[in-house]
Amino acid sequence: VYGLLGPGATLETSTLENVRSIILAAQSLLNKLIRSNLVKNTNQVEVLQKDPNSPLYSVRTFEELRLKPQLLQGVYSMGFNRPSKIQETALPMMLAEPPQNLIAQSQSGTGKTAAFVLAMLSHVDPSRKYPQCLCVSPTYELALQTGKVIEQMGQYYSEVKLVYAIRGNKLPRGTKLQEQIVIGTPGTMLDWCGKFKFFDPKKILVFVLDEADVMIDTQGHQDQSIRIQRMLPQSCQMLLFSATFEESVWNFAKRIVPDPNIIKLKREEETLDTIKQYYVLCNSREEKFKALCNIYGAITIAQAMIFCHTRKTAGWLAGELSREGHQVALLSGEMQVEQRAAVIERFREGKEKVLVTTNVCARGIDVEQVSVVINFDLPVDKDGNPDNETYLHRIGRTGRFGKRGLAINMVDSKMSMNILNKIQEHFNKKIERLDTDDLDEIE
Ligand code: ADP
């Protein structure tokens, strides 16, 4: 078994990595499923040009890009009026003649997918009936999502065809693909061009590697991607996208993309400045529930998210709250990603006013309109230490877009008081005690 996992790997580390990559891929998919808008960001795009002396173009409008009319129509039909921040710089680079290589990093929701889809569609020649663009994604589901964007943006450009190189899509031996764009996962893509020769890699004009950070966490994906890349001609445009940029992603990116232009857009910082933070002292889970009911009785809460440590507590609390007459949505770990997306979607539409969830489930998702966040259990890491990052992400708001908010922490033991104190010290922001029998103060 160890031999199969590759040098240096143990079964244990490999399993942990797999779990991590599954979680990352699921988070990424979840974000795509629930996202209907661009994520706002006021930071400056950082640009590192391959040739620092060449002029740097950026565009404020899609018209400036001189797209084919069919594509411009596609862009407008998706409701895009102007390029997003990252697109302003990335699009002219990707559409330049001669083509330039690009590594781009920005958090999910900032318009990367739309950007490279537009670049692929711009570069293909629909009169040539063979693959010209390859796009690799970490999972089957993510590939399908990107495929949908290609289909939407290319809806007025119907000569361009798309095929999925994903598991389960078995083609007869000897097939020669006629589609101009191939999108898939690294393993199947490699088989299709290497082993089965369904298309000629030497004719590829654009190679896109999406979600590089998720990709590198999956055993084998790095190697497979690199092997695909090596079959492509020197003149092929290489594009790599990632939501985060750790050292490992960077090392991988450099192997995939020679002579790159690099653009980065930092995440908008989250702060606690516009948030009123309170804690409530209780003695048990039941008391915490009672305090919660008192809070609901005293103030009008448009929508609240309530975080629990375990699935069991979350399930119990959701049950108790419904019995009290609240419309409650429950987000739980055993749900499929699509089910979770549906729950979040309903909550965002206001169909439910309370969303009860566990820590793990809600990681990485943003529900901006929530004005009240309740930590039924305080966020802790696996060793029981305060998880400051999660605390901030849950209740913090990004700079100028953030509405004012209210955060209430339930404390039910010496240990949790200790955790609360540490969180308070960490952020150097006072968390006030709230007496739930006398709630005049919070409104
Ligand atoms: P990323 O790949 O960085 O996660 P996406 O390309 O998926 O981002 O874009 C996020 C959301 O914003 C999608 O719903 C997409 O349709 C939308 N979007 C992308 N570009 C624009 C734009 N220029 N104007 C308006 N909405 C956009």
Tab-separated table of C-alpha atoms and ligand atoms in Angstrom:
chain	number	residue	atom	x	y	z
A	1	VAL	CA	0.000	0.000	0.000
A	2	TYR	CA	2.747	2.452	0.928
A	3	GLY	CA	4.396	1.882	-2.426
A	4	LEU	CA	1.273	2.987	-4.210
A	5	LEU	CA	1.125	6.210	-2.270
A	6	GLY	CA	4.499	7.340	-3.505
A	7	PRO	CA	7.815	7.997	-1.784
A	8	GLY	CA	7.738	9.354	1.725
A	9	ALA	CA	3.998	9.087	2.111
A	10	THR	CA	2.421	7.147	4.894
A	11	LEU	CA	-1.098	5.933	4.823
A	12	GLU	CA	-1.968	8.312	7.580
A	13	THR	CA	-0.710	11.544	6.033
A	14	SER	CA	-2.166	10.617	2.715
A	15	THR	CA	-5.573	10.030	4.202
A	16	LEU	CA	-5.451	13.344	6.015
A	17	GLU	CA	-4.499	15.126	2.817
A	18	ASN	CA	-7.341	13.475	1.003
A	19	VAL	CA	-9.788	14.580	3.634
A	20	ARG	CA	-8.467	18.121	3.392
A	21	SER	CA	-8.737	18.155	-0.368
A	22	ILE	CA	-12.258	16.794	-0.260
A	23	ILE	CA	-13.236	19.541	2.189
A	24	LEU	CA	-11.556	22.232	0.076
A	25	ALA	CA	-13.216	21.034	-3.112
A	26	ALA	CA	-16.598	20.858	-1.389
A	27	GLN	CA	-16.200	24.387	-0.007
A	28	SER	CA	-15.261	25.680	-3.389
A	29	LEU	CA	-18.251	24.010	-5.001
A	30	LEU	CA	-20.553	25.269	-2.266
A	31	ASN	CA	-19.373	28.802	-2.855
A	32	LYS	CA	-20.031	28.469	-6.562
A	33	LEU	CA	-23.478	27.044	-6.008
A	34	ILE	CA	-24.590	29.788	-3.678
A	35	ARG	CA	-22.827	32.724	-5.267
A	36	SER	CA	-24.913	34.931	-7.462
A	37	ASN	CA	-22.802	38.058	-7.310
A	38	LEU	CA	-19.291	39.332	-7.413
A	39	VAL	CA	-17.512	39.594	-4.086
A	40	LYS	CA	-16.756	43.256	-3.523
A	41	ASN	CA	-13.185	44.192	-2.951
A	42	THR	CA	-11.634	47.624	-2.621
A	43	ASN	CA	-8.008	46.536	-2.547
A	44	GLN	CA	-5.602	47.366	-5.341
A	45	VAL	CA	-4.654	44.672	-7.807
A	46	GLU	CA	-0.936	43.919	-7.553
A	47	VAL	CA	0.724	43.274	-10.881
A	48	LEU	CA	4.092	41.705	-11.594
A	49	GLN	CA	4.795	41.790	-15.296
A	50	LYS	CA	6.988	39.373	-17.127
A	51	ASP	CA	8.410	42.358	-18.942
A	52	PRO	CA	8.229	45.298	-16.540
A	53	ASN	CA	8.935	47.757	-19.382
A	54	SER	CA	5.938	46.853	-21.467
A	55	PRO	CA	2.950	49.117	-20.955
A	56	LEU	CA	0.309	47.857	-18.621
A	57	TYR	CA	-3.165	47.944	-20.014
A	58	SER	CA	-6.265	47.670	-18.001
A	59	VAL	CA	-9.799	48.130	-19.219
A	60	ARG	CA	-12.826	49.726	-17.657
A	61	THR	CA	-15.329	48.354	-20.139
A	62	PHE	CA	-15.906	45.125	-22.032
A	63	GLU	CA	-16.172	47.085	-25.297
A	64	GLU	CA	-12.515	48.093	-25.081
A	65	LEU	CA	-11.560	44.436	-25.370
A	66	ARG	CA	-12.856	44.208	-28.931
A	67	LEU	CA	-14.532	40.903	-28.257
A	68	LYS	CA	-16.403	39.083	-30.957
A	69	PRO	CA	-19.979	40.439	-30.995
A	70	GLN	CA	-21.373	37.010	-30.118
A	71	LEU	CA	-19.222	36.985	-26.984
A	72	LEU	CA	-20.041	40.523	-25.972
A	73	GLN	CA	-23.676	39.548	-26.251
A	74	GLY	CA	-22.988	36.544	-24.032
A	75	VAL	CA	-21.281	38.746	-21.448
A	76	TYR	CA	-24.198	41.172	-21.339
A	77	SER	CA	-26.734	38.396	-21.179
A	78	MET	CA	-25.050	37.221	-17.983
A	79	GLY	CA	-25.771	40.623	-16.512
A	80	PHE	CA	-22.175	41.833	-16.523
A	81	ASN	CA	-21.949	45.576	-17.109
A	82	ARG	CA	-18.272	46.089	-16.569
A	83	PRO	CA	-15.203	44.015	-15.785
A	84	SER	CA	-14.553	43.088	-12.172
A	85	LYS	CA	-11.395	44.305	-10.504
A	86	ILE	CA	-9.339	41.271	-11.406
A	87	GLN	CA	-10.819	41.159	-14.912
A	88	GLU	CA	-9.768	44.758	-15.609
A	89	THR	CA	-6.154	43.645	-15.594
A	90	ALA	CA	-6.407	39.941	-16.400
A	91	LEU	CA	-8.524	40.225	-19.540
A	92	PRO	CA	-6.236	42.521	-21.564
A	93	MET	CA	-3.254	40.349	-20.612
A	94	MET	CA	-4.990	37.152	-21.637
A	95	LEU	CA	-6.320	38.615	-24.877
A	96	ALA	CA	-3.070	40.351	-25.902
A	97	GLU	CA	-1.197	39.388	-29.058
A	98	PRO	CA	1.043	37.493	-28.764
A	99	PRO	CA	-0.680	35.595	-25.942
A	100	GLN	CA	0.785	36.044	-22.488
A	101	ASN	CA	0.990	33.573	-19.668
A	102	LEU	CA	-0.731	34.443	-16.446
A	103	ILE	CA	-0.888	33.388	-12.828
A	104	ALA	CA	-3.781	35.042	-11.026
A	105	GLN	CA	-4.836	34.855	-7.432
A	106	SER	CA	-7.909	36.278	-5.790
A	107	GLN	CA	-10.508	34.929	-3.429
A	108	SER	CA	-13.418	33.005	-4.822
A	109	GLY	CA	-16.202	35.104	-6.249
A	110	THR	CA	-14.025	37.826	-7.767
A	111	GLY	CA	-14.540	36.877	-11.405
A	112	LYS	CA	-11.654	34.562	-12.305
A	113	THR	CA	-13.758	31.864	-13.957
A	114	ALA	CA	-15.667	34.340	-16.073
A	115	ALA	CA	-12.320	35.842	-17.121
A	116	PHE	CA	-10.652	32.683	-18.352
A	117	VAL	CA	-13.833	31.425	-19.973
A	118	LEU	CA	-13.945	34.615	-21.993
A	119	ALA	CA	-10.286	34.184	-22.910
A	120	MET	CA	-10.822	30.592	-24.070
A	121	LEU	CA	-13.869	31.512	-26.121
A	122	SER	CA	-12.001	34.408	-27.704
A	123	HIS	CA	-9.071	32.287	-28.787
A	124	VAL	CA	-10.809	29.330	-30.393
A	125	ASP	CA	-11.417	29.146	-34.102
A	126	PRO	CA	-14.848	27.541	-34.450
A	127	SER	CA	-14.246	26.623	-38.082
A	128	ARG	CA	-11.521	24.200	-36.978
A	129	LYS	CA	-13.068	21.022	-35.683
A	130	TYR	CA	-10.550	19.883	-33.074
A	131	PRO	CA	-9.627	20.764	-29.466
A	132	GLN	CA	-7.836	24.090	-29.038
A	133	CYS	CA	-8.399	24.874	-25.361
A	134	LEU	CA	-7.936	22.635	-22.328
A	135	CYS	CA	-9.214	23.470	-18.883
A	136	VAL	CA	-8.451	21.289	-15.870
A	137	SER	CA	-10.352	21.469	-12.577
A	138	PRO	CA	-9.810	19.502	-9.365
A	139	THR	CA	-13.113	17.627	-9.320
A	140	TYR	CA	-15.850	16.405	-11.577
A	141	GLU	CA	-18.389	18.758	-9.991
A	142	LEU	CA	-16.156	21.808	-10.322
A	143	ALA	CA	-15.490	20.963	-13.967
A	144	LEU	CA	-19.238	20.806	-14.569
A	145	GLN	CA	-19.717	24.221	-12.962
A	146	THR	CA	-17.083	25.794	-15.179
A	147	GLY	CA	-18.630	24.034	-18.168
A	148	LYS	CA	-21.916	25.730	-17.363
A	149	VAL	CA	-20.231	29.130	-17.454
A	150	ILE	CA	-18.710	28.302	-20.856
A	151	GLU	CA	-22.116	27.287	-22.154
A	152	GLN	CA	-23.755	30.420	-20.794
A	153	MET	CA	-21.150	32.835	-22.035
A	154	GLY	CA	-20.960	31.066	-25.361
A	155	GLN	CA	-24.720	30.840	-25.868
A	156	TYR	CA	-24.620	33.148	-28.920
A	157	TYR	CA	-21.534	31.451	-30.272
A	158	SER	CA	-23.022	28.069	-30.886
A	159	GLU	CA	-20.365	26.887	-33.340
A	160	VAL	CA	-18.030	26.470	-30.387
A	161	LYS	CA	-18.502	23.082	-28.772
A	162	LEU	CA	-17.438	21.727	-25.433
A	163	VAL	CA	-16.658	18.209	-24.179
A	164	TYR	CA	-16.121	16.908	-20.654
A	165	ALA	CA	-13.087	14.772	-19.873
A	166	ILE	CA	-14.413	13.375	-16.637
A	167	ARG	CA	-14.778	9.929	-15.147
A	168	GLY	CA	-17.722	8.082	-16.532
A	169	ASN	CA	-17.464	9.771	-19.908
A	170	LYS	CA	-16.087	6.837	-21.886
A	171	LEU	CA	-15.366	7.290	-25.581
A	172	PRO	CA	-14.731	4.483	-28.063
A	173	ARG	CA	-11.091	3.848	-28.934
A	174	GLY	CA	-9.975	5.738	-31.979
A	175	THR	CA	-12.305	8.676	-31.337
A	176	LYS	CA	-11.036	11.994	-32.661
A	177	LEU	CA	-12.645	14.867	-30.815
A	178	GLN	CA	-14.272	17.622	-32.861
A	179	GLU	CA	-15.043	19.956	-29.944
A	180	GLN	CA	-12.872	23.042	-29.569
A	181	ILE	CA	-12.849	23.084	-25.758
A	182	VAL	CA	-12.070	20.160	-23.452
A	183	ILE	CA	-12.768	20.572	-19.773
A	184	GLY	CA	-12.078	17.938	-17.173
A	185	THR	CA	-10.101	16.524	-14.307
A	186	PRO	CA	-6.350	15.917	-14.644
A	187	GLY	CA	-6.450	12.108	-14.680
A	188	THR	CA	-9.015	11.711	-17.431
A	189	MET	CA	-7.564	14.620	-19.389
A	190	LEU	CA	-4.140	12.993	-19.305
A	191	ASP	CA	-5.574	9.670	-20.496
A	192	TRP	CA	-7.472	11.362	-23.292
A	193	CYS	CA	-4.448	13.113	-24.722
A	194	GLY	CA	-1.664	10.693	-23.747
A	195	LYS	CA	-2.988	7.161	-23.680
A	196	PHE	CA	-6.012	7.334	-25.999
A	197	LYS	CA	-4.926	10.182	-28.259
A	198	PHE	CA	-8.454	11.483	-28.624
A	199	PHE	CA	-6.885	14.803	-29.596
A	200	ASP	CA	-3.526	16.233	-30.511
A	201	PRO	CA	-1.962	18.176	-27.635
A	202	LYS	CA	0.312	19.990	-30.091
A	203	LYS	CA	-2.687	21.881	-31.440
A	204	ILE	CA	-3.698	23.320	-28.078
A	205	LEU	CA	-3.594	27.127	-27.955
A	206	VAL	CA	-4.740	27.751	-24.377
A	207	PHE	CA	-4.224	25.650	-21.250
A	208	VAL	CA	-6.114	26.674	-18.111
A	209	LEU	CA	-5.490	25.232	-14.693
A	210	ASP	CA	-8.226	26.290	-12.299
A	211	GLU	CA	-8.342	26.122	-8.503
A	212	ALA	CA	-4.658	25.334	-8.211
A	213	ASP	CA	-4.829	25.401	-4.422
A	214	VAL	CA	-7.476	22.709	-4.320
A	215	MET	CA	-5.684	20.808	-7.051
A	216	ILE	CA	-2.373	20.419	-5.279
A	217	ASP	CA	-4.014	18.895	-2.260
A	218	THR	CA	-5.194	15.895	-4.198
A	219	GLN	CA	-2.785	13.020	-4.536
A	220	GLY	CA	-1.512	12.771	-8.086
A	221	HIS	CA	-3.139	15.874	-9.520
A	222	GLN	CA	0.077	17.879	-9.574
A	223	ASP	CA	1.963	15.217	-11.488
A	224	GLN	CA	-0.864	14.630	-13.912
A	225	SER	CA	-1.198	18.348	-14.594
A	226	ILE	CA	2.510	18.704	-15.181
A	227	ARG	CA	2.495	15.734	-17.535
A	228	ILE	CA	-0.324	17.268	-19.548
A	229	GLN	CA	1.475	20.591	-19.636
A	230	ARG	CA	4.635	18.945	-21.018
A	231	MET	CA	2.763	17.618	-24.044
A	232	LEU	CA	1.641	21.101	-25.071
A	233	PRO	CA	3.537	23.252	-27.550
A	234	GLN	CA	5.823	26.054	-26.364
A	235	SER	CA	3.553	28.605	-27.952
A	236	CYS	CA	0.548	27.471	-25.907
A	237	GLN	CA	-0.811	30.086	-23.545
A	238	MET	CA	-0.688	28.840	-19.949
A	239	LEU	CA	-3.095	30.287	-17.377
A	240	LEU	CA	-3.305	29.338	-13.715
A	241	PHE	CA	-5.839	30.479	-11.121
A	242	SER	CA	-5.981	30.093	-7.390
A	243	ALA	CA	-8.040	31.484	-4.530
A	244	THR	CA	-5.128	31.340	-2.079
A	245	PHE	CA	-1.411	31.513	-2.525
A	246	GLU	CA	0.702	29.535	-0.144
A	247	GLU	CA	4.272	28.569	-0.930
A	248	SER	CA	3.205	25.152	-2.216
A	249	VAL	CA	0.755	26.664	-4.704
A	250	TRP	CA	3.386	29.080	-5.879
A	251	ASN	CA	5.942	26.309	-6.463
A	252	PHE	CA	3.416	24.359	-8.474
A	253	ALA	CA	2.335	27.441	-10.438
A	254	LYS	CA	5.914	28.141	-11.509
A	255	ARG	CA	6.198	24.631	-12.930
A	256	ILE	CA	2.997	24.974	-14.929
A	257	VAL	CA	3.372	28.532	-16.181
A	258	PRO	CA	6.679	29.672	-17.696
A	259	ASP	CA	7.430	33.420	-17.897
A	260	PRO	CA	4.210	34.445	-16.230
A	261	ASN	CA	2.589	37.763	-15.602
A	262	ILE	CA	1.341	37.608	-12.062
A	263	ILE	CA	-1.666	39.375	-10.633
A	264	LYS	CA	-2.966	39.273	-7.107
A	265	LEU	CA	-5.913	40.761	-5.375
A	266	LYS	CA	-5.756	40.578	-1.601
A	267	ARG	CA	-8.808	39.586	0.371
A	268	GLU	CA	-10.729	42.400	1.921
A	269	GLU	CA	-9.758	42.526	5.603
A	270	GLU	CA	-12.404	41.652	8.127
A	271	THR	CA	-12.790	43.757	11.240
A	272	LEU	CA	-14.781	43.739	14.448
A	273	ASP	CA	-15.029	47.532	14.493
A	274	THR	CA	-18.654	47.741	13.467
A	275	ILE	CA	-19.770	44.821	15.633
A	276	LYS	CA	-21.196	44.982	19.128
A	277	GLN	CA	-19.977	41.951	21.001
A	278	TYR	CA	-21.642	40.504	24.080
A	279	TYR	CA	-21.478	37.409	26.199
A	280	VAL	CA	-24.114	35.701	28.282
A	281	LEU	CA	-23.319	33.629	31.364
A	282	CYS	CA	-25.238	30.376	31.741
A	283	ASN	CA	-24.861	27.055	33.494
A	284	SER	CA	-26.104	24.539	30.977
A	285	ARG	CA	-27.283	23.956	27.456
A	286	GLU	CA	-30.883	24.440	28.603
A	287	GLU	CA	-30.043	27.745	30.202
A	288	LYS	CA	-28.341	28.849	27.019
A	289	PHE	CA	-31.491	28.005	25.132
A	290	LYS	CA	-33.595	29.988	27.596
A	291	ALA	CA	-31.279	32.969	27.267
A	292	LEU	CA	-31.601	32.719	23.519
A	293	CYS	CA	-35.382	32.787	23.778
A	294	ASN	CA	-35.176	35.847	26.018
A	295	ILE	CA	-33.040	37.599	23.458
A	296	TYR	CA	-35.540	36.758	20.751
A	297	GLY	CA	-38.354	37.999	22.948
A	298	ALA	CA	-36.629	41.314	23.565
A	299	ILE	CA	-35.239	42.393	20.242
A	300	THR	CA	-36.311	42.093	16.640
A	301	ILE	CA	-33.857	39.937	14.797
A	302	ALA	CA	-34.176	39.946	11.050
A	303	GLN	CA	-31.920	36.991	10.491
A	304	ALA	CA	-29.515	35.159	12.730
A	305	MET	CA	-26.910	32.490	12.355
A	306	ILE	CA	-26.316	30.258	15.338
A	307	PHE	CA	-23.146	28.207	15.621
A	308	CYS	CA	-22.824	25.014	17.633
A	309	HIS	CA	-19.871	22.809	18.265
A	310	THR	CA	-21.404	19.458	17.432
A	311	ARG	CA	-23.990	18.149	15.030
A	312	LYS	CA	-25.905	16.788	17.965
A	313	THR	CA	-26.236	20.169	19.668
A	314	ALA	CA	-27.145	21.815	16.365
A	315	GLY	CA	-29.882	19.255	15.741
A	316	TRP	CA	-31.217	19.567	19.269
A	317	LEU	CA	-31.228	23.366	19.179
A	318	ALA	CA	-32.939	23.507	15.790
A	319	GLY	CA	-35.639	21.215	17.176
A	320	GLU	CA	-36.160	23.336	20.303
A	321	LEU	CA	-36.306	26.560	18.303
A	322	SER	CA	-38.902	25.166	15.907
A	323	ARG	CA	-40.974	24.076	18.873
A	324	GLU	CA	-40.875	27.700	20.004
A	325	GLY	CA	-42.334	28.666	16.649
A	326	HIS	CA	-39.228	29.858	14.847
A	327	GLN	CA	-38.656	29.064	11.211
A	328	VAL	CA	-35.337	27.302	11.426
A	329	ALA	CA	-32.937	25.996	8.828
A	330	LEU	CA	-30.348	23.437	9.824
A	331	LEU	CA	-27.043	23.015	8.071
A	332	SER	CA	-25.477	19.738	8.981
A	333	GLY	CA	-22.361	17.782	8.174
A	334	GLU	CA	-24.059	14.729	6.759
A	335	MET	CA	-25.722	16.754	4.003
A	336	GLN	CA	-24.508	16.650	0.417
A	337	VAL	CA	-22.964	19.839	-0.900
A	338	GLU	CA	-26.013	20.490	-3.092
A	339	GLN	CA	-28.349	20.099	-0.129
A	340	ARG	CA	-26.255	22.527	1.870
A	341	ALA	CA	-26.323	25.002	-0.982
A	342	ALA	CA	-30.106	24.720	-1.107
A	343	VAL	CA	-30.409	25.398	2.638
A	344	ILE	CA	-28.158	28.454	2.406
A	345	GLU	CA	-30.009	29.693	-0.638
A	346	ARG	CA	-33.367	29.510	1.162
A	347	PHE	CA	-31.888	31.326	4.127
A	348	ARG	CA	-30.460	34.030	1.883
A	349	GLU	CA	-33.833	34.490	0.291
A	350	GLY	CA	-35.261	35.014	3.763
A	351	LYS	CA	-37.444	31.908	3.734
A	352	GLU	CA	-35.995	31.014	7.121
A	353	LYS	CA	-34.998	33.526	9.751
A	354	VAL	CA	-32.644	31.372	11.767
A	355	LEU	CA	-29.824	29.235	10.461
A	356	VAL	CA	-28.369	26.746	12.920
A	357	THR	CA	-25.092	25.192	11.906
A	358	THR	CA	-21.935	23.516	13.100
A	359	ASN	CA	-18.521	25.099	12.830
A	360	VAL	CA	-17.239	22.774	10.184
A	361	CYS	CA	-20.249	23.155	7.965
A	362	ALA	CA	-20.220	26.892	7.778
A	363	ARG	CA	-16.514	27.375	7.211
A	364	GLY	CA	-15.744	29.439	4.176
A	365	ILE	CA	-19.259	30.606	3.428
A	366	ASP	CA	-20.395	34.190	3.631
A	367	VAL	CA	-23.880	35.192	4.474
A	368	GLU	CA	-23.498	38.926	4.423
A	369	GLN	CA	-26.952	40.078	5.324
A	370	VAL	CA	-26.964	38.383	8.716
A	371	SER	CA	-27.116	41.048	11.391
A	372	VAL	CA	-26.926	38.788	14.407
A	373	VAL	CA	-24.461	35.984	14.994
A	374	ILE	CA	-24.812	33.787	18.024
A	375	ASN	CA	-22.021	31.545	19.160
A	376	PHE	CA	-24.035	28.960	21.053
A	377	ASP	CA	-20.647	27.325	21.510
A	378	LEU	CA	-17.458	29.345	21.118
A	379	PRO	CA	-15.213	28.403	18.237
A	380	VAL	CA	-12.298	26.231	19.277
A	381	ASP	CA	-9.746	24.256	17.315
A	382	LYS	CA	-9.293	20.520	17.608
A	383	ASP	CA	-7.156	20.934	20.741
A	384	GLY	CA	-9.796	23.055	22.428
A	385	ASN	CA	-7.908	26.328	22.022
A	386	PRO	CA	-9.735	29.488	20.940
A	387	ASP	CA	-10.072	29.667	17.176
A	388	ASN	CA	-9.637	33.399	16.608
A	389	GLU	CA	-9.668	33.202	12.865
A	390	THR	CA	-13.030	31.465	12.781
A	391	TYR	CA	-14.403	33.914	15.330
A	392	LEU	CA	-13.387	36.833	13.146
A	393	HIS	CA	-14.677	35.271	9.965
A	394	ARG	CA	-18.019	34.521	11.552
A	395	ILE	CA	-18.809	37.856	13.034
A	396	GLY	CA	-16.384	40.263	11.402
A	397	ARG	CA	-17.426	42.378	8.468
A	398	THR	CA	-15.325	43.640	5.616
A	399	GLY	CA	-14.480	47.323	5.845
A	400	ARG	CA	-16.841	49.661	4.174
A	401	PHE	CA	-19.421	47.214	2.918
A	402	GLY	CA	-20.090	45.850	6.355
A	403	LYS	CA	-23.328	46.674	8.027
A	404	ARG	CA	-23.366	47.067	11.771
A	405	GLY	CA	-23.804	43.793	13.517
A	406	LEU	CA	-24.404	42.115	16.808
A	407	ALA	CA	-22.573	39.094	18.151
A	408	ILE	CA	-23.644	37.154	21.202
A	409	ASN	CA	-21.448	34.538	22.805
A	410	MET	CA	-22.878	31.921	25.146
A	411	VAL	CA	-20.585	30.996	28.004
A	412	ASP	CA	-21.448	27.968	30.136
A	413	SER	CA	-18.320	26.963	32.006
A	414	LYS	CA	-15.024	28.184	33.404
A	415	MET	CA	-13.394	26.763	30.341
A	416	SER	CA	-15.545	28.673	27.907
A	417	MET	CA	-15.111	31.869	29.957
A	418	ASN	CA	-11.412	31.341	29.594
A	419	ILE	CA	-11.726	30.965	25.859
A	420	LEU	CA	-13.825	34.100	25.651
A	421	ASN	CA	-11.220	36.035	27.601
A	422	LYS	CA	-8.505	34.876	25.263
A	423	ILE	CA	-10.518	35.906	22.207
A	424	GLN	CA	-11.122	39.288	23.816
A	425	GLU	CA	-7.417	39.733	24.457
A	426	HIS	CA	-6.483	38.585	20.991
A	427	PHE	CA	-8.594	41.215	19.268
A	428	ASN	CA	-8.184	43.753	22.010
A	429	LYS	CA	-11.889	44.524	21.811
A	430	LYS	CA	-14.153	44.447	24.793
A	431	ILE	CA	-16.891	41.828	24.882
A	432	GLU	CA	-19.581	43.127	27.218
A	433	ARG	CA	-21.581	41.019	29.624
A	434	LEU	CA	-25.260	40.837	28.777
A	435	ASP	CA	-27.922	40.116	31.328
A	436	THR	CA	-30.645	38.283	29.457
A	437	ASP	CA	-33.173	39.000	32.199
A	438	ASP	CA	-32.695	42.704	31.569
A	439	LEU	CA	-32.190	43.302	27.902
A	440	ASP	CA	-32.836	47.027	27.538
A	441	GLU	CA	-29.211	47.730	26.839
A	442	ILE	CA	-28.706	46.072	23.483
A	443	GLU	CA	-31.143	47.946	21.329
B	1	ADP	P1	-14.311	33.147	-9.243
B	1	ADP	O1	-13.950	32.257	-10.384
B	1	ADP	O2	-13.225	34.113	-8.869
B	1	ADP	O3	-14.844	32.415	-8.063
B	1	ADP	P2	-16.612	33.856	-10.862
B	1	ADP	O4	-16.056	34.117	-12.213
B	1	ADP	O5	-17.277	32.556	-10.638
B	1	ADP	O6	-15.504	34.098	-9.738
B	1	ADP	O7	-17.592	35.068	-10.526
B	1	ADP	C1	-18.323	35.140	-9.312
B	1	ADP	C2	-19.737	35.618	-9.573
B	1	ADP	O8	-19.710	36.923	-10.114
B	1	ADP	C3	-20.476	34.751	-10.587
B	1	ADP	O9	-21.812	34.678	-10.196
B	1	ADP	C4	-20.318	35.521	-11.888
B	1	ADP	O10	-21.386	35.283	-12.768
B	1	ADP	C5	-20.291	36.958	-11.414
B	1	ADP	N1	-19.439	37.829	-12.250
B	1	ADP	C6	-18.237	37.540	-12.782
B	1	ADP	N2	-17.752	38.592	-13.490
B	1	ADP	C7	-18.667	39.582	-13.376
B	1	ADP	C8	-18.765	40.936	-13.871
B	1	ADP	N3	-17.805	41.477	-14.607
B	1	ADP	N4	-19.864	41.647	-13.554
B	1	ADP	C9	-20.856	41.102	-12.806
B	1	ADP	N5	-20.836	39.852	-12.303
B	1	ADP	C10	-19.752	39.084	-12.573
